[in-house]
Amino acid sequence: MSKLLMEAVMFFRSEEGFKRLMDSFVKNYISLGRIGGTVKLTKTSMEEREALSGIMGKDYSNQEDISISLADFQKALNNTKFANLDLKDLLIAFTGGNLLTRMQKEEKYGQEKESFFAELKQIHKGNNSRLILDYIQSKGSSTRGVHQIYDKDHSFLKALLDTVLNAVEELPEGYERLPVFASRITKDPHAFDLSSDRGRLLVLALQIILSNREKSYRIISTPSAEQVTEILGNFNIIRDDLLNFVTCAGLLGHKDGLVIPMWQEAIKDKIVLNVPLREIVRIASFVPVTYGNCAAIRSEQTGTSSEKAVFIVENSGVFSEIVDWFIDKNGNLPPIICTHGQFKLAALLLMDKLVKNGIDLYYSGDFDPEGLQMAQRLIERYPTALKLWRYTVDDYERCLSDIALTQSRVNKLKAINSPNLISLKERMVANCRAGYQEHLLPLLISDLDCFKV
């Protein structure tokens, strides 16, 4: 820096009347990327008016708001002892040599971010890691929070990604509890606590892998507790294996090729079981109990029938009413599952094992947007094994309620695209009313009547 330039910098920094002007010039240069344009100072002080009048050779003493172009200031500067100093050089020196235009800042930011991800890719070369890093770097859906962490503290983000990328390359082959998995990867059982940045980043990373594996999967930006449990479960990571349970009756569990006695006794004594995830995981396979030559259940929608069937309801009240009817008739309990609303991992894993055994699943739910979403979810998960049970337009009309659907709930139906649900969806949109399966109880029980023998 020349002696003259240094003197100019000291002068403009020491004069309070020039402070706002110089700051405005700097902002203008950053925005435009060049010397040009005009700045406006509003509600100027007497000190500012005197300073500006002196250098510009104009009388601003009675002007509260003053506009000055950078070109005019350069001309005025040339009439002072700082003649021949370039305004751009003055502004750069005034800011300590760190003056970058917006475009230069963006270019520098992009280069640094590119280097950030390149360095991570050199360290983490696994397929899962590369997939996740590419997705985040390209600003895929639900990655905004990750980029915000980068902007706040990229060193912190690097530490998070290092841990999570190590984790996705060491996913468990068999079921492993989340704290045990975290301890194996990091020596800290709380490393992936789901309330932490690291835990949330792990859930996002697993969803990125899922969306690549299953093209129909859509990444959820803020998954619910049950959705997080299912996401982890897809990779054999168990979040909670006691409170996560499914209710069932009429099923037999097998281990080492033999029926587990407890399940056999439950059939004999007509006992309903609440089975936690930890037990579902341990049991090799499940089958529905059969009673002699029980007639096949016929699906009104497909016209097909199956003697190896399990029935699913999501409403605990409906489940209990069905079970009570069979007990009152001193009959055997049918093979039936209750999910208690949205599907927990325990219910999904039980259904997975039934389908693996060649069992058809007959699902009946409420006639509302959430019920259709649940039905579609099962159809997508079990495209050949899932049958809709008493879930037609006629069934909907039989159990219409007076409860009007809000527009926000009706909008949920836009995501319903399964061919087996389109007619029902259209009728529901037209009626804007929900229907509840309690009204179908006599028909549901009639369908299962053969099991009471």
JSON list of C-alpha atoms in Angstrom, two decimals, residues 81-296:
[
{"chain": "A", "resi": 81, "resn": "LYS", "atom": "CA", "xyz": [-4.57, 15.88, -2.01]},
{"chain": "A", "resi": 82, "resn": "PHE", "atom": "CA", "xyz": [-5.67, 12.29, -2.76]},
{"chain": "A", "resi": 83, "resn": "ALA", "atom": "CA", "xyz": [-5.81, 13.01, -6.47]},
{"chain": "A", "resi": 84, "resn": "ASN", "atom": "CA", "xyz": [-5.04, 10.06, -8.76]},
{"chain": "A", "resi": 85, "resn": "LEU", "atom": "CA", "xyz": [-6.11, 7.52, -6.11]},
{"chain": "A", "resi": 86, "resn": "ASP", "atom": "CA", "xyz": [-8.53, 5.01, -7.60]},
{"chain": "A", "resi": 87, "resn": "LEU", "atom": "CA", "xyz": [-11.78, 4.74, -5.59]},
{"chain": "A", "resi": 88, "resn": "LYS", "atom": "CA", "xyz": [-11.77, 0.96, -5.97]},
{"chain": "A", "resi": 89, "resn": "ASP", "atom": "CA", "xyz": [-8.28, 0.77, -4.44]},
{"chain": "A", "resi": 90, "resn": "LEU", "atom": "CA", "xyz": [-9.38, 3.08, -1.65]},
{"chain": "A", "resi": 91, "resn": "LEU", "atom": "CA", "xyz": [-12.41, 0.90, -0.83]},
{"chain": "A", "resi": 92, "resn": "ILE", "atom": "CA", "xyz": [-10.33, -2.28, -0.85]},
{"chain": "A", "resi": 93, "resn": "ALA", "atom": "CA", "xyz": [-7.76, -0.73, 1.47]},
{"chain": "A", "resi": 94, "resn": "PHE", "atom": "CA", "xyz": [-10.51, 0.80, 3.64]},
{"chain": "A", "resi": 95, "resn": "THR", "atom": "CA", "xyz": [-11.91, -2.71, 4.31]},
{"chain": "A", "resi": 96, "resn": "GLY", "atom": "CA", "xyz": [-8.50, -4.16, 5.08]},
{"chain": "A", "resi": 97, "resn": "GLY", "atom": "CA", "xyz": [-7.95, -5.76, 1.69]},
{"chain": "A", "resi": 98, "resn": "ASN", "atom": "CA", "xyz": [-10.85, -8.23, 2.07]},
{"chain": "A", "resi": 99, "resn": "LEU", "atom": "CA", "xyz": [-13.30, -6.62, -0.31]},
{"chain": "A", "resi": 100, "resn": "LEU", "atom": "CA", "xyz": [-14.93, -9.15, -2.63]},
{"chain": "A", "resi": 101, "resn": "THR", "atom": "CA", "xyz": [-17.88, -8.57, -4.91]},
{"chain": "A", "resi": 102, "resn": "ARG", "atom": "CA", "xyz": [-20.97, -10.72, -4.47]},
{"chain": "A", "resi": 103, "resn": "MET", "atom": "CA", "xyz": [-20.01, -12.71, -7.54]},
{"chain": "A", "resi": 104, "resn": "GLN", "atom": "CA", "xyz": [-16.48, -13.23, -6.24]},
{"chain": "A", "resi": 105, "resn": "LYS", "atom": "CA", "xyz": [-17.83, -14.30, -2.87]},
{"chain": "A", "resi": 106, "resn": "GLU", "atom": "CA", "xyz": [-20.19, -16.80, -4.50]},
{"chain": "A", "resi": 107, "resn": "GLU", "atom": "CA", "xyz": [-17.37, -18.16, -6.64]},
{"chain": "A", "resi": 108, "resn": "LYS", "atom": "CA", "xyz": [-15.09, -18.51, -3.61]},
{"chain": "A", "resi": 109, "resn": "TYR", "atom": "CA", "xyz": [-17.90, -20.13, -1.60]},
{"chain": "A", "resi": 110, "resn": "GLY", "atom": "CA", "xyz": [-18.57, -22.62, -4.40]},
{"chain": "A", "resi": 111, "resn": "GLN", "atom": "CA", "xyz": [-14.90, -23.53, -4.75]},
{"chain": "A", "resi": 112, "resn": "GLU", "atom": "CA", "xyz": [-14.51, -24.07, -1.01]},
{"chain": "A", "resi": 113, "resn": "LYS", "atom": "CA", "xyz": [-17.66, -26.20, -0.88]},
{"chain": "A", "resi": 114, "resn": "GLU", "atom": "CA", "xyz": [-16.50, -28.26, -3.84]},
{"chain": "A", "resi": 115, "resn": "SER", "atom": "CA", "xyz": [-13.22, -28.90, -2.03]},
{"chain": "A", "resi": 116, "resn": "PHE", "atom": "CA", "xyz": [-15.13, -29.81, 1.15]},
{"chain": "A", "resi": 117, "resn": "PHE", "atom": "CA", "xyz": [-17.07, -32.61, -0.57]},
{"chain": "A", "resi": 118, "resn": "ALA", "atom": "CA", "xyz": [-14.07, -33.71, -2.65]},
{"chain": "A", "resi": 119, "resn": "GLU", "atom": "CA", "xyz": [-12.07, -34.22, 0.53]},
{"chain": "A", "resi": 120, "resn": "LEU", "atom": "CA", "xyz": [-14.87, -36.30, 2.08]},
{"chain": "A", "resi": 121, "resn": "LYS", "atom": "CA", "xyz": [-15.13, -38.43, -1.07]},
{"chain": "A", "resi": 122, "resn": "GLN", "atom": "CA", "xyz": [-11.42, -39.17, -0.87]},
{"chain": "A", "resi": 123, "resn": "ILE", "atom": "CA", "xyz": [-11.88, -40.46, 2.68]},
{"chain": "A", "resi": 124, "resn": "HIS", "atom": "CA", "xyz": [-15.23, -42.25, 2.29]},
{"chain": "A", "resi": 125, "resn": "LYS", "atom": "CA", "xyz": [-15.13, -44.29, -0.92]},
{"chain": "A", "resi": 126, "resn": "GLY", "atom": "CA", "xyz": [-17.96, -46.77, -0.26]},
{"chain": "A", "resi": 127, "resn": "ASN", "atom": "CA", "xyz": [-20.99, -46.87, -2.55]},
{"chain": "A", "resi": 128, "resn": "ASN", "atom": "CA", "xyz": [-23.38, -45.70, 0.17]},
{"chain": "A", "resi": 129, "resn": "SER", "atom": "CA", "xyz": [-21.07, -42.84, 1.12]},
{"chain": "A", "resi": 130, "resn": "ARG", "atom": "CA", "xyz": [-20.65, -41.66, -2.47]},
{"chain": "A", "resi": 131, "resn": "LEU", "atom": "CA", "xyz": [-24.43, -41.82, -3.01]},
{"chain": "A", "resi": 132, "resn": "ILE", "atom": "CA", "xyz": [-25.11, -39.73, 0.11]},
{"chain": "A", "resi": 133, "resn": "LEU", "atom": "CA", "xyz": [-22.41, -37.15, -0.60]},
{"chain": "A", "resi": 134, "resn": "ASP", "atom": "CA", "xyz": [-23.54, -36.71, -4.22]},
{"chain": "A", "resi": 135, "resn": "TYR", "atom": "CA", "xyz": [-27.14, -36.29, -3.08]},
{"chain": "A", "resi": 136, "resn": "ILE", "atom": "CA", "xyz": [-26.29, -33.69, -0.45]},
{"chain": "A", "resi": 137, "resn": "GLN", "atom": "CA", "xyz": [-23.88, -31.83, -2.73]},
{"chain": "A", "resi": 138, "resn": "SER", "atom": "CA", "xyz": [-26.55, -31.58, -5.44]},
{"chain": "A", "resi": 139, "resn": "LYS", "atom": "CA", "xyz": [-28.94, -30.10, -2.84]},
{"chain": "A", "resi": 140, "resn": "GLY", "atom": "CA", "xyz": [-31.41, -32.95, -3.05]},
{"chain": "A", "resi": 141, "resn": "SER", "atom": "CA", "xyz": [-34.74, -32.87, -1.25]},
{"chain": "A", "resi": 142, "resn": "SER", "atom": "CA", "xyz": [-34.57, -32.35, 2.54]},
{"chain": "A", "resi": 143, "resn": "THR", "atom": "CA", "xyz": [-30.86, -31.37, 2.59]},
{"chain": "A", "resi": 144, "resn": "ARG", "atom": "CA", "xyz": [-31.39, -27.69, 3.34]},
{"chain": "A", "resi": 145, "resn": "GLY", "atom": "CA", "xyz": [-30.59, -28.23, 7.03]},
{"chain": "A", "resi": 146, "resn": "VAL", "atom": "CA", "xyz": [-27.30, -29.89, 6.11]},
{"chain": "A", "resi": 147, "resn": "HIS", "atom": "CA", "xyz": [-26.23, -26.89, 4.02]},
{"chain": "A", "resi": 148, "resn": "GLN", "atom": "CA", "xyz": [-27.24, -24.55, 6.83]},
{"chain": "A", "resi": 149, "resn": "ILE", "atom": "CA", "xyz": [-24.90, -26.43, 9.17]},
{"chain": "A", "resi": 150, "resn": "TYR", "atom": "CA", "xyz": [-22.14, -26.03, 6.55]},
{"chain": "A", "resi": 151, "resn": "ASP", "atom": "CA", "xyz": [-22.70, -22.28, 6.41]},
{"chain": "A", "resi": 152, "resn": "LYS", "atom": "CA", "xyz": [-22.62, -22.03, 10.19]},
{"chain": "A", "resi": 153, "resn": "ASP", "atom": "CA", "xyz": [-19.64, -24.33, 10.86]},
{"chain": "A", "resi": 154, "resn": "HIS", "atom": "CA", "xyz": [-18.33, -26.55, 8.07]},
{"chain": "A", "resi": 155, "resn": "SER", "atom": "CA", "xyz": [-15.85, -28.22, 10.44]},
{"chain": "A", "resi": 156, "resn": "PHE", "atom": "CA", "xyz": [-18.76, -29.37, 12.60]},
{"chain": "A", "resi": 157, "resn": "LEU", "atom": "CA", "xyz": [-20.56, -30.72, 9.52]},
{"chain": "A", "resi": 158, "resn": "LYS", "atom": "CA", "xyz": [-17.44, -32.60, 8.46]},
{"chain": "A", "resi": 159, "resn": "ALA", "atom": "CA", "xyz": [-17.31, -34.29, 11.86]},
{"chain": "A", "resi": 160, "resn": "LEU", "atom": "CA", "xyz": [-21.00, -35.25, 11.58]},
{"chain": "A", "resi": 161, "resn": "LEU", "atom": "CA", "xyz": [-20.59, -36.61, 8.06]},
{"chain": "A", "resi": 162, "resn": "ASP", "atom": "CA", "xyz": [-17.45, -38.54, 8.96]},
{"chain": "A", "resi": 163, "resn": "THR", "atom": "CA", "xyz": [-19.38, -40.40, 11.66]},
{"chain": "A", "resi": 164, "resn": "VAL", "atom": "CA", "xyz": [-22.54, -40.98, 9.63]},
{"chain": "A", "resi": 165, "resn": "LEU", "atom": "CA", "xyz": [-20.64, -42.15, 6.54]},
{"chain": "A", "resi": 166, "resn": "ASN", "atom": "CA", "xyz": [-18.66, -44.60, 8.66]},
{"chain": "A", "resi": 167, "resn": "ALA", "atom": "CA", "xyz": [-22.00, -45.86, 9.98]},
{"chain": "A", "resi": 168, "resn": "VAL", "atom": "CA", "xyz": [-23.64, -46.43, 6.58]},
{"chain": "A", "resi": 169, "resn": "GLU", "atom": "CA", "xyz": [-20.67, -48.54, 5.50]},
{"chain": "A", "resi": 170, "resn": "GLU", "atom": "CA", "xyz": [-20.97, -50.69, 8.65]},
{"chain": "A", "resi": 171, "resn": "LEU", "atom": "CA", "xyz": [-24.72, -51.37, 8.72]},
{"chain": "A", "resi": 172, "resn": "PRO", "atom": "CA", "xyz": [-25.70, -54.47, 10.72]},
{"chain": "A", "resi": 173, "resn": "GLU", "atom": "CA", "xyz": [-26.42, -57.73, 8.90]},
{"chain": "A", "resi": 174, "resn": "GLY", "atom": "CA", "xyz": [-28.72, -58.91, 11.68]},
{"chain": "A", "resi": 175, "resn": "TYR", "atom": "CA", "xyz": [-30.94, -56.85, 13.95]},
{"chain": "A", "resi": 176, "resn": "GLU", "atom": "CA", "xyz": [-29.03, -54.50, 16.24]},
{"chain": "A", "resi": 177, "resn": "ARG", "atom": "CA", "xyz": [-30.39, -51.98, 18.74]},
{"chain": "A", "resi": 178, "resn": "LEU", "atom": "CA", "xyz": [-29.66, -48.34, 17.97]},
{"chain": "A", "resi": 179, "resn": "PRO", "atom": "CA", "xyz": [-27.51, -47.67, 21.09]},
{"chain": "A", "resi": 180, "resn": "VAL", "atom": "CA", "xyz": [-25.49, -50.84, 20.44]},
{"chain": "A", "resi": 181, "resn": "PHE", "atom": "CA", "xyz": [-25.01, -49.85, 16.81]},
{"chain": "A", "resi": 182, "resn": "ALA", "atom": "CA", "xyz": [-23.93, -46.35, 17.86]},
{"chain": "A", "resi": 183, "resn": "SER", "atom": "CA", "xyz": [-21.48, -47.77, 20.40]},
{"chain": "A", "resi": 184, "resn": "ARG", "atom": "CA", "xyz": [-20.00, -50.12, 17.79]},
{"chain": "A", "resi": 185, "resn": "ILE", "atom": "CA", "xyz": [-19.42, -47.26, 15.35]},
{"chain": "A", "resi": 186, "resn": "THR", "atom": "CA", "xyz": [-18.40, -44.45, 17.71]},
{"chain": "A", "resi": 187, "resn": "LYS", "atom": "CA", "xyz": [-17.84, -45.97, 21.18]},
{"chain": "A", "resi": 188, "resn": "ASP", "atom": "CA", "xyz": [-20.71, -43.73, 22.33]},
{"chain": "A", "resi": 189, "resn": "PRO", "atom": "CA", "xyz": [-24.18, -45.34, 22.71]},
{"chain": "A", "resi": 190, "resn": "HIS", "atom": "CA", "xyz": [-25.83, -41.91, 22.46]},
{"chain": "A", "resi": 191, "resn": "ALA", "atom": "CA", "xyz": [-24.01, -40.85, 19.30]},
{"chain": "A", "resi": 192, "resn": "PHE", "atom": "CA", "xyz": [-27.09, -41.35, 17.12]},
{"chain": "A", "resi": 193, "resn": "ASP", "atom": "CA", "xyz": [-29.73, -40.11, 19.55]},
{"chain": "A", "resi": 194, "resn": "LEU", "atom": "CA", "xyz": [-32.53, -38.99, 17.27]},
{"chain": "A", "resi": 195, "resn": "SER", "atom": "CA", "xyz": [-32.80, -35.56, 18.88]},
{"chain": "A", "resi": 196, "resn": "SER", "atom": "CA", "xyz": [-29.20, -34.78, 17.88]},
{"chain": "A", "resi": 197, "resn": "ASP", "atom": "CA", "xyz": [-27.83, -33.42, 14.59]},
{"chain": "A", "resi": 198, "resn": "ARG", "atom": "CA", "xyz": [-25.90, -36.65, 14.09]},
{"chain": "A", "resi": 199, "resn": "GLY", "atom": "CA", "xyz": [-29.01, -38.79, 14.64]},
{"chain": "A", "resi": 200, "resn": "ARG", "atom": "CA", "xyz": [-31.10, -36.73, 12.23]},
{"chain": "A", "resi": 201, "resn": "LEU", "atom": "CA", "xyz": [-28.32, -36.86, 9.64]},
{"chain": "A", "resi": 202, "resn": "LEU", "atom": "CA", "xyz": [-28.19, -40.65, 9.96]},
{"chain": "A", "resi": 203, "resn": "VAL", "atom": "CA", "xyz": [-31.94, -40.89, 9.31]},
{"chain": "A", "resi": 204, "resn": "LEU", "atom": "CA", "xyz": [-31.57, -38.66, 6.23]},
{"chain": "A", "resi": 205, "resn": "ALA", "atom": "CA", "xyz": [-28.61, -40.73, 4.98]},
{"chain": "A", "resi": 206, "resn": "LEU", "atom": "CA", "xyz": [-30.60, -43.96, 5.33]},
{"chain": "A", "resi": 207, "resn": "GLN", "atom": "CA", "xyz": [-33.51, -42.40, 3.43]},
{"chain": "A", "resi": 208, "resn": "ILE", "atom": "CA", "xyz": [-31.16, -41.41, 0.61]},
{"chain": "A", "resi": 209, "resn": "ILE", "atom": "CA", "xyz": [-30.06, -45.05, 0.36]},
{"chain": "A", "resi": 210, "resn": "LEU", "atom": "CA", "xyz": [-33.70, -46.20, 0.49]},
{"chain": "A", "resi": 211, "resn": "SER", "atom": "CA", "xyz": [-34.77, -43.81, -2.27]},
{"chain": "A", "resi": 212, "resn": "ASN", "atom": "CA", "xyz": [-32.00, -45.16, -4.48]},
{"chain": "A", "resi": 213, "resn": "ARG", "atom": "CA", "xyz": [-32.95, -48.76, -3.68]},
{"chain": "A", "resi": 214, "resn": "GLU", "atom": "CA", "xyz": [-36.73, -48.25, -4.04]},
{"chain": "A", "resi": 215, "resn": "LYS", "atom": "CA", "xyz": [-37.54, -45.75, -6.76]},
{"chain": "A", "resi": 216, "resn": "SER", "atom": "CA", "xyz": [-41.06, -45.14, -5.39]},
{"chain": "A", "resi": 217, "resn": "TYR", "atom": "CA", "xyz": [-39.72, -44.07, -2.00]},
{"chain": "A", "resi": 218, "resn": "ARG", "atom": "CA", "xyz": [-39.94, -40.36, -1.26]},
{"chain": "A", "resi": 219, "resn": "ILE", "atom": "CA", "xyz": [-37.63, -38.80, 1.31]},
{"chain": "A", "resi": 220, "resn": "ILE", "atom": "CA", "xyz": [-39.48, -37.36, 4.31]},
{"chain": "A", "resi": 221, "resn": "SER", "atom": "CA", "xyz": [-38.05, -34.10, 5.61]},
{"chain": "A", "resi": 222, "resn": "THR", "atom": "CA", "xyz": [-39.45, -34.44, 9.14]},
{"chain": "A", "resi": 223, "resn": "PRO", "atom": "CA", "xyz": [-40.41, -38.09, 9.64]},
{"chain": "A", "resi": 224, "resn": "SER", "atom": "CA", "xyz": [-42.65, -39.03, 12.56]},
{"chain": "A", "resi": 225, "resn": "ALA", "atom": "CA", "xyz": [-41.43, -41.28, 15.36]},
{"chain": "A", "resi": 226, "resn": "GLU", "atom": "CA", "xyz": [-43.03, -44.31, 13.71]},
{"chain": "A", "resi": 227, "resn": "GLN", "atom": "CA", "xyz": [-41.56, -43.41, 10.33]},
{"chain": "A", "resi": 228, "resn": "VAL", "atom": "CA", "xyz": [-38.10, -43.07, 11.86]},
{"chain": "A", "resi": 229, "resn": "THR", "atom": "CA", "xyz": [-38.50, -46.49, 13.49]},
{"chain": "A", "resi": 230, "resn": "GLU", "atom": "CA", "xyz": [-39.43, -48.00, 10.12]},
{"chain": "A", "resi": 231, "resn": "ILE", "atom": "CA", "xyz": [-36.55, -46.25, 8.31]},
{"chain": "A", "resi": 232, "resn": "LEU", "atom": "CA", "xyz": [-34.07, -47.65, 10.83]},
{"chain": "A", "resi": 233, "resn": "GLY", "atom": "CA", "xyz": [-35.76, -51.05, 10.68]},
{"chain": "A", "resi": 234, "resn": "ASN", "atom": "CA", "xyz": [-35.17, -51.23, 6.94]},
{"chain": "A", "resi": 235, "resn": "PHE", "atom": "CA", "xyz": [-31.47, -51.41, 7.81]},
{"chain": "A", "resi": 236, "resn": "ASN", "atom": "CA", "xyz": [-31.83, -53.84, 10.74]},
{"chain": "A", "resi": 237, "resn": "ILE", "atom": "CA", "xyz": [-31.43, -51.08, 13.33]},
{"chain": "A", "resi": 238, "resn": "ILE", "atom": "CA", "xyz": [-33.98, -51.40, 16.12]},
{"chain": "A", "resi": 239, "resn": "ARG", "atom": "CA", "xyz": [-34.97, -48.25, 17.94]},
{"chain": "A", "resi": 240, "resn": "ASP", "atom": "CA", "xyz": [-37.29, -49.74, 20.57]},
{"chain": "A", "resi": 241, "resn": "ASP", "atom": "CA", "xyz": [-38.09, -53.44, 20.68]},
{"chain": "A", "resi": 242, "resn": "LEU", "atom": "CA", "xyz": [-40.43, -53.45, 23.71]},
{"chain": "A", "resi": 243, "resn": "LEU", "atom": "CA", "xyz": [-42.90, -50.59, 23.27]},
{"chain": "A", "resi": 244, "resn": "ASN", "atom": "CA", "xyz": [-43.05, -51.31, 19.53]},
{"chain": "A", "resi": 245, "resn": "PHE", "atom": "CA", "xyz": [-45.61, -54.11, 19.37]},
{"chain": "A", "resi": 246, "resn": "VAL", "atom": "CA", "xyz": [-48.40, -55.67, 17.33]},
{"chain": "A", "resi": 247, "resn": "THR", "atom": "CA", "xyz": [-51.62, -57.32, 18.53]},
{"chain": "A", "resi": 248, "resn": "CYS", "atom": "CA", "xyz": [-52.67, -60.62, 16.97]},
{"chain": "A", "resi": 249, "resn": "ALA", "atom": "CA", "xyz": [-54.69, -63.81, 17.39]},
{"chain": "A", "resi": 250, "resn": "GLY", "atom": "CA", "xyz": [-54.96, -67.06, 15.47]},
{"chain": "A", "resi": 251, "resn": "LEU", "atom": "CA", "xyz": [-51.30, -67.16, 14.44]},
{"chain": "A", "resi": 252, "resn": "LEU", "atom": "CA", "xyz": [-48.59, -69.73, 15.10]},
{"chain": "A", "resi": 253, "resn": "GLY", "atom": "CA", "xyz": [-44.95, -68.82, 15.51]},
{"chain": "A", "resi": 254, "resn": "HIS", "atom": "CA", "xyz": [-42.23, -71.28, 14.48]},
{"chain": "A", "resi": 255, "resn": "LYS", "atom": "CA", "xyz": [-38.62, -71.58, 15.54]},
{"chain": "A", "resi": 256, "resn": "ASP", "atom": "CA", "xyz": [-36.16, -74.27, 14.49]},
{"chain": "A", "resi": 257, "resn": "GLY", "atom": "CA", "xyz": [-38.94, -75.86, 12.43]},
{"chain": "A", "resi": 258, "resn": "LEU", "atom": "CA", "xyz": [-41.23, -76.35, 15.43]},
{"chain": "A", "resi": 259, "resn": "VAL", "atom": "CA", "xyz": [-44.32, -74.54, 16.70]},
{"chain": "A", "resi": 260, "resn": "ILE", "atom": "CA", "xyz": [-43.47, -72.42, 19.74]},
{"chain": "A", "resi": 261, "resn": "PRO", "atom": "CA", "xyz": [-45.56, -73.80, 22.67]},
{"chain": "A", "resi": 262, "resn": "MET", "atom": "CA", "xyz": [-46.70, -70.37, 23.88]},
{"chain": "A", "resi": 263, "resn": "TRP", "atom": "CA", "xyz": [-48.31, -69.66, 20.54]},
{"chain": "A", "resi": 264, "resn": "GLN", "atom": "CA", "xyz": [-49.96, -73.08, 20.49]},
{"chain": "A", "resi": 265, "resn": "GLU", "atom": "CA", "xyz": [-51.39, -72.50, 23.97]},
{"chain": "A", "resi": 266, "resn": "ALA", "atom": "CA", "xyz": [-52.66, -69.05, 22.94]},
{"chain": "A", "resi": 267, "resn": "ILE", "atom": "CA", "xyz": [-54.61, -70.71, 20.12]},
{"chain": "A", "resi": 268, "resn": "LYS", "atom": "CA", "xyz": [-55.97, -73.34, 22.48]},
{"chain": "A", "resi": 269, "resn": "ASP", "atom": "CA", "xyz": [-57.06, -70.83, 25.14]},
{"chain": "A", "resi": 270, "resn": "LYS", "atom": "CA", "xyz": [-58.28, -68.17, 22.69]},
{"chain": "A", "resi": 271, "resn": "ILE", "atom": "CA", "xyz": [-55.74, -65.61, 23.91]},
{"chain": "A", "resi": 272, "resn": "VAL", "atom": "CA", "xyz": [-54.96, -62.34, 22.17]},
{"chain": "A", "resi": 273, "resn": "LEU", "atom": "CA", "xyz": [-51.23, -61.56, 22.15]},
{"chain": "A", "resi": 274, "resn": "ASN", "atom": "CA", "xyz": [-49.47, -58.20, 22.25]},
{"chain": "A", "resi": 275, "resn": "VAL", "atom": "CA", "xyz": [-46.15, -59.19, 20.70]},
{"chain": "A", "resi": 276, "resn": "PRO", "atom": "CA", "xyz": [-43.17, -56.80, 21.01]},
{"chain": "A", "resi": 277, "resn": "LEU", "atom": "CA", "xyz": [-40.75, -56.28, 18.17]},
{"chain": "A", "resi": 278, "resn": "ARG", "atom": "CA", "xyz": [-37.98, -58.15, 20.01]},
{"chain": "A", "resi": 279, "resn": "GLU", "atom": "CA", "xyz": [-40.06, -61.37, 19.82]},
{"chain": "A", "resi": 280, "resn": "ILE", "atom": "CA", "xyz": [-41.14, -60.81, 16.20]},
{"chain": "A", "resi": 281, "resn": "VAL", "atom": "CA", "xyz": [-37.44, -60.56, 15.31]},
{"chain": "A", "resi": 282, "resn": "ARG", "atom": "CA", "xyz": [-36.54, -63.78, 17.15]},
{"chain": "A", "resi": 283, "resn": "ILE", "atom": "CA", "xyz": [-39.29, -65.92, 15.62]},
{"chain": "A", "resi": 284, "resn": "ALA", "atom": "CA", "xyz": [-38.32, -67.51, 12.31]},
{"chain": "A", "resi": 285, "resn": "SER", "atom": "CA", "xyz": [-41.75, -67.64, 10.66]},
{"chain": "A", "resi": 286, "resn": "PHE", "atom": "CA", "xyz": [-45.48, -67.26, 11.19]},
{"chain": "A", "resi": 287, "resn": "VAL", "atom": "CA", "xyz": [-48.51, -69.01, 9.72]},
{"chain": "A", "resi": 288, "resn": "PRO", "atom": "CA", "xyz": [-52.23, -68.63, 10.29]},
{"chain": "A", "resi": 289, "resn": "VAL", "atom": "CA", "xyz": [-53.94, -71.41, 12.20]},
{"chain": "A", "resi": 290, "resn": "THR", "atom": "CA", "xyz": [-56.29, -73.56, 10.10]},
{"chain": "A", "resi": 291, "resn": "TYR", "atom": "CA", "xyz": [-59.40, -75.28, 11.38]},
{"chain": "A", "resi": 292, "resn": "GLY", "atom": "CA", "xyz": [-60.37, -78.34, 9.37]},
{"chain": "A", "resi": 293, "resn": "ASN", "atom": "CA", "xyz": [-61.74, -77.47, 5.95]},
{"chain": "A", "resi": 294, "resn": "CYS", "atom": "CA", "xyz": [-62.43, -73.81, 6.55]},
{"chain": "A", "resi": 295, "resn": "ALA", "atom": "CA", "xyz": [-63.97, -72.24, 3.46]},
{"chain": "A", "resi": 296, "resn": "ALA", "atom": "CA", "xyz": [-61.84, -69.81, 1.52]}
]
